């Protein structure tokens, strides 16, 4: 098995490297036979990666402890679904899974665009082959999935207990699908530069793929927050951990790109800026992978062995130098077709939006890498904590939210005072009334007094715009209310999908403010049968329960919970001791009772020698709205990326205008 695995990985590397060279040279020299050869080699690489993935999965399921990766990721008695998903729980398997996802994207892009993007396709595939070659180099020379142990074992140490949670079954695949997905728009951008087709065609070809990647990354970030909230036992869902930041950074720049390309499509502007944004988004995806695997930063999410970080740093340098050199060479082809006509317009709002997104990104980036910089400069590693991110990124996020509410209400090119009054009067009134109501009700926290009026401004502005368009649709067509709404959304899926995304962010913002500003906690020690009162909640400790299986021991301390004398049920916080992990590992099992108003969150922090137990109780307001807002955001993404025949017609017109100017040059 080991020999088969080594041969498959080595053959895949050879084919991928050949495909990169053949596709690039075939496209530059316009040699169809060479392009065909490179394409066949690339698809052969994909087939070998599928074989390697299935082989490694088989070794995990059969628990062949001769293999180092199997020994590290599984153990006798581990639930099967954690054994199966353990393939992306460690270094080598996650890299192989990354490569598999890249193959899936590559095949899907070719099937969808082989006809309508023929001039781009050789370069698009060449970029995918180049990325694939890097990961295969790493897996052949550093992180080898099929490496054997020096001495075969009869049992393994098992998957990291913290990863044995339902959210972690899907969190890594969603993040990887987001990271890998940004390869597609990056590949189209490189193809546009190499072919000289730098108008909005490449943007329209890649927009839906960008949305797919952004959606998966959003899901991954959300699942990571849900996992942290329900597994780590600290009462929160976001701690500005380096690996959390690694996923947030490409999300921020990718979001800026999704907004900025609309200006290029509508006005032929921001061409250079859009190229920079997508290059940066893709490189940050690779950088995020580097952070989790290099060992340069400490995180509960990270895993690192060997010199893999060096490989990633070299590759990131090659990507940056190559991409920006090509961009510099093609600058004459990226001249804007128009200039900003007015200081107040949708174009200006999107430009400011980009500046804020990049400002937030740089704040996060600097705070994340500062420990490395400080250690290099002073010899001491200074870790930047949560207060830095909250104080620096927080105001920028509020400004970005405000601009998110203003931009959709502004027309392209220029706006009149009459339009401003018509569009902004009601949202501004809603914001002022919200601020007044909060002040009268005794709210004094500046975050609430600023953020909730901004949220009201966004919500009212968006609903107002949807209502006006819906009313016009009904008057024009005579359709029933629900039919008119569906027709309106179908006529402009991107616009109204974006509105729904924004409304999802509004609900998430309410949840974030409520849970971060007004959360409370208390430590309580109880003897069996004893009760305690925590605000409107009353709990009674029922006594300890213990159990043991093949991989862990559990001590549970169930409690009965009442709120305002209404019995809510039994909650069972527990502590697990995973004895198969070298040295043993303690893991907290949290109990949460959730409502739309607040979460009652219980952590068992200790079992004392006198028979008492100690709980840490959190009361977290409005957390549920974070998750609800996330679901609404995803609904908006689905609407925005749903195929639209009108966009296909626009793409055909763009391509028709390009052909006379560029002929068949590739």
XYZ file of C-alpha atoms in Angstrom, residues 340-649:
310
model
C -15.502 59.645 -11.050
C -18.174 62.148 -12.074
C -19.096 63.275 -8.558
C -17.930 62.998 -4.983
C -21.309 61.592 -3.991
C -22.143 58.570 -6.152
C -22.294 54.807 -5.934
C -18.803 54.534 -7.444
C -17.375 56.744 -4.699
C -19.219 54.754 -2.038
C -17.767 51.495 -3.386
C -14.291 53.036 -3.419
C -14.631 54.065 0.229
C -16.051 50.620 0.935
C -12.877 49.065 -0.475
C -10.661 51.362 1.566
C -12.477 50.354 4.757
C -12.344 46.646 3.958
C -8.616 46.870 3.308
C -8.167 48.958 6.451
C -9.862 46.227 8.500
C -7.805 43.591 6.692
C -4.519 45.366 7.449
C -5.531 45.828 11.085
C -6.159 42.090 11.385
C -3.045 41.214 9.379
C -0.771 43.397 11.489
C -2.214 42.147 14.754
C -1.818 38.546 13.580
C 1.810 38.755 12.446
C 2.955 41.188 15.169
C 4.224 38.379 17.449
C 6.555 37.291 14.650
C 7.720 40.861 13.976
C 8.309 41.564 17.667
C 10.311 38.374 18.109
C 12.496 39.140 15.101
C 13.056 42.734 16.253
C 13.444 42.324 20.020
C 13.849 38.625 20.715
C 10.585 38.660 22.697
C 7.276 37.404 21.341
C 4.583 39.973 22.143
C 1.094 38.638 21.516
C -1.574 41.128 20.463
C -4.777 40.509 22.396
C -8.469 40.973 21.769
C -8.561 44.626 23.001
C -6.323 45.701 20.101
C -8.610 44.170 17.490
C -11.765 45.508 19.146
C -10.407 49.042 19.539
C -8.789 49.364 16.109
C -10.965 47.187 13.874
C -14.210 47.961 15.723
C -14.630 51.599 14.547
C -13.674 50.598 10.997
C -16.314 47.871 11.053
C -18.927 50.390 12.205
C -17.954 52.770 9.403
C -18.128 49.916 6.919
C -21.605 49.007 8.159
C -22.783 52.599 7.705
C -21.409 52.699 4.175
C -23.102 49.348 3.473
C -26.384 51.102 4.190
C -25.615 54.211 2.135
C -24.092 52.759 -1.050
C -27.179 50.900 -2.389
C -29.259 54.074 -2.002
C -26.985 56.120 -4.280
C -27.268 56.110 -8.094
C -24.368 55.631 -10.490
C -22.382 58.692 -11.728
C -23.993 61.494 -9.701
C -26.853 62.167 -7.327
C -29.137 65.176 -6.906
C -30.186 66.664 -3.588
C -33.753 65.609 -4.322
C -32.646 61.966 -4.693
C -30.632 62.182 -1.477
C -33.585 63.527 0.474
C -35.929 60.945 -1.019
C -33.628 58.001 -0.288
C -32.081 59.006 3.033
C -34.817 60.797 4.984
C -36.549 57.706 6.315
C -33.344 55.738 7.155
C -31.837 58.760 8.937
C -35.064 59.271 10.885
C -35.028 55.590 11.898
C -31.427 55.903 13.090
C -32.155 59.040 15.136
C -35.274 57.545 16.698
C -33.339 54.390 17.598
C -30.586 56.436 19.247
C -33.178 58.475 21.147
C -35.037 55.376 22.308
C -31.818 53.773 23.522
C -30.791 56.910 25.423
C -34.222 57.253 27.062
C -34.165 53.578 28.091
C -30.902 54.160 29.970
C -28.378 52.676 27.541
C -24.970 54.314 28.040
C -22.565 51.966 26.247
C -21.220 53.872 23.244
C -20.977 50.723 21.120
C -24.719 50.173 21.440
C -25.592 53.855 21.032
C -23.644 53.999 17.760
C -24.046 50.558 16.255
C -27.777 49.939 16.701
C -28.785 53.248 15.027
C -26.480 52.301 12.144
C -28.193 48.907 11.987
C -31.602 50.633 11.926
C -30.382 52.907 9.124
C -29.310 49.924 7.005
C -32.449 47.880 7.628
C -34.913 50.707 6.933
C -32.994 51.875 3.861
C -32.956 48.419 2.324
C -36.581 47.638 3.160
C -37.639 51.032 1.800
C -35.889 50.407 -1.514
C -37.356 46.895 -1.810
C -40.837 48.199 -0.959
C -40.711 50.960 -3.583
C -39.588 48.562 -6.296
C -42.209 45.990 -5.206
C -44.979 48.614 -5.294
C -43.926 49.717 -8.766
C -43.881 46.097 -9.926
C -47.423 45.547 -8.627
C -48.755 48.747 -10.203
C -47.137 47.942 -13.537
C -48.141 44.279 -13.780
C -51.139 43.903 -11.464
C -49.535 40.793 -9.938
C -50.501 39.513 -6.472
C -48.176 40.679 -3.657
C -46.121 37.500 -3.345
C -45.866 37.027 -7.121
C -44.709 40.619 -7.565
C -42.015 40.089 -4.929
C -40.730 36.914 -6.597
C -40.786 38.598 -10.014
C -38.887 41.589 -8.672
C -36.135 39.414 -7.192
C -35.945 37.279 -10.338
C -35.462 40.392 -12.500
C -32.371 41.479 -10.563
C -31.052 38.590 -8.494
C -27.710 40.202 -7.807
C -29.197 43.386 -6.366
C -31.801 41.789 -4.139
C -29.589 38.869 -3.207
C -27.094 41.475 -2.032
C -29.834 43.222 -0.050
C -30.685 39.956 1.711
C -26.996 39.412 2.478
C -26.886 42.879 4.015
C -30.000 42.184 6.093
C -28.375 38.977 7.320
C -25.362 41.015 8.415
C -27.750 43.408 10.188
C -29.159 40.550 12.284
C -25.674 39.225 12.974
C -24.611 42.703 14.104
C -27.484 42.855 16.581
C -26.441 39.471 17.969
C -22.787 40.467 18.171
C -23.527 43.717 20.019
C -25.910 42.020 22.445
C -23.635 39.078 23.215
C -20.365 41.001 23.434
C -21.540 44.075 25.338
C -24.145 42.615 27.704
C -22.850 39.129 28.494
C -22.551 38.199 32.187
C -20.834 35.329 33.961
C -20.657 33.869 37.456
C -18.797 31.020 39.176
C -20.892 28.795 41.456
C -19.932 25.839 43.662
C -22.686 23.416 44.659
C -23.076 20.213 46.659
C -25.477 17.462 45.475
C -29.082 18.617 45.876
C -28.073 22.232 46.491
C -29.650 25.090 44.489
C -28.426 28.512 43.390
C -30.047 31.596 41.872
C -28.441 33.394 38.915
C -30.570 36.391 37.972
C -33.898 34.920 36.780
C -32.491 31.373 36.574
C -32.432 28.779 39.342
C -30.317 25.628 39.102
C -30.084 22.479 41.225
C -27.096 20.115 41.129
C -28.351 16.514 40.883
C -25.141 14.604 41.599
C -22.260 13.229 39.534
C -22.531 10.676 36.743
C -19.479 8.896 35.361
C -18.939 6.715 32.310
C -16.108 5.247 30.267
C -15.669 3.988 26.717
C -12.685 2.863 24.660
C -11.191 6.349 24.236
C -12.317 8.522 27.142
C -13.720 8.839 30.652
C -16.568 11.251 31.315
C -17.706 12.958 34.496
C -21.061 14.698 34.099
C -22.731 17.028 36.576
C -26.399 17.354 35.450
C -28.515 20.208 36.732
C -32.215 21.007 36.745
C -32.870 24.522 35.418
C -35.803 26.873 36.044
C -36.412 30.364 34.719
C -38.897 32.497 36.610
C -40.125 29.262 38.245
C -40.762 27.639 34.843
C -38.898 24.362 34.495
C -36.658 24.425 31.396
C -35.251 20.919 31.653
C -32.046 19.080 32.492
C -28.684 20.385 31.334
C -25.646 18.121 31.425
C -22.264 19.851 31.380
C -19.370 17.398 31.593
C -15.610 16.925 31.548
C -14.033 14.284 29.309
C -10.589 12.798 29.888
C -9.142 11.347 26.668
C -6.643 8.852 28.048
C -5.352 7.593 24.692
C -3.894 10.987 23.807
C -0.213 11.088 24.864
C -0.195 12.525 28.381
C -4.010 12.588 28.400
C -6.190 15.512 27.376
C -9.015 17.224 29.227
C -12.008 18.414 27.226
C -15.044 20.398 28.334
C -18.551 19.503 27.205
C -20.715 22.613 27.367
C -24.479 22.693 28.015
C -26.460 25.512 26.388
C -30.134 26.450 26.607
C -30.859 28.879 23.746
C -33.757 31.252 23.111
C -34.182 34.265 20.831
C -33.546 36.494 23.852
C -30.502 34.906 25.463
C -28.443 31.771 26.016
C -28.003 30.128 29.410
C -24.536 28.617 29.037
C -23.097 26.218 31.642
C -19.518 24.951 31.902
C -18.348 22.363 34.439
C -14.966 23.760 35.488
C -14.050 21.462 38.358
C -14.949 18.475 40.522
C -13.749 19.095 44.056
C -12.459 16.626 46.674
C -15.333 17.363 49.072
C -17.924 16.175 46.545
C -18.924 19.616 45.349
C -18.626 20.834 41.773
C -17.872 24.258 40.336
C -19.745 25.690 37.378
C -19.094 28.779 35.322
C -22.417 30.227 34.186
C -22.715 32.631 31.251
C -25.806 34.563 30.249
C -25.260 35.641 26.647
C -27.979 37.844 25.127
C -29.042 37.551 21.474
C -26.446 34.970 20.388
C -29.107 33.106 18.400
C -29.404 36.113 16.089
C -25.803 35.618 15.017
C -26.694 32.180 13.662
C -30.035 33.330 12.186
C -28.288 36.197 10.419
C -25.780 33.732 9.020
C -28.550 31.614 7.478
C -30.162 34.697 5.917
C -26.779 35.732 4.519
C -26.471 32.330 2.832
C -29.977 32.693 1.384
C -28.888 35.984 -0.159
C -25.781 34.369 -1.636
C -27.875 31.637 -3.256
C -30.183 34.227 -4.819
C -27.268 36.397 -6.000
C -25.425 33.559 -7.720
C -28.451 31.843 -9.266
C -28.040 31.749 -13.082
C -29.538 34.747 -14.837
C -30.175 34.568 -18.626
C -29.736 38.341 -18.922
C -26.184 38.115 -17.621
C -25.427 35.475 -20.233
C -26.625 37.869 -22.943
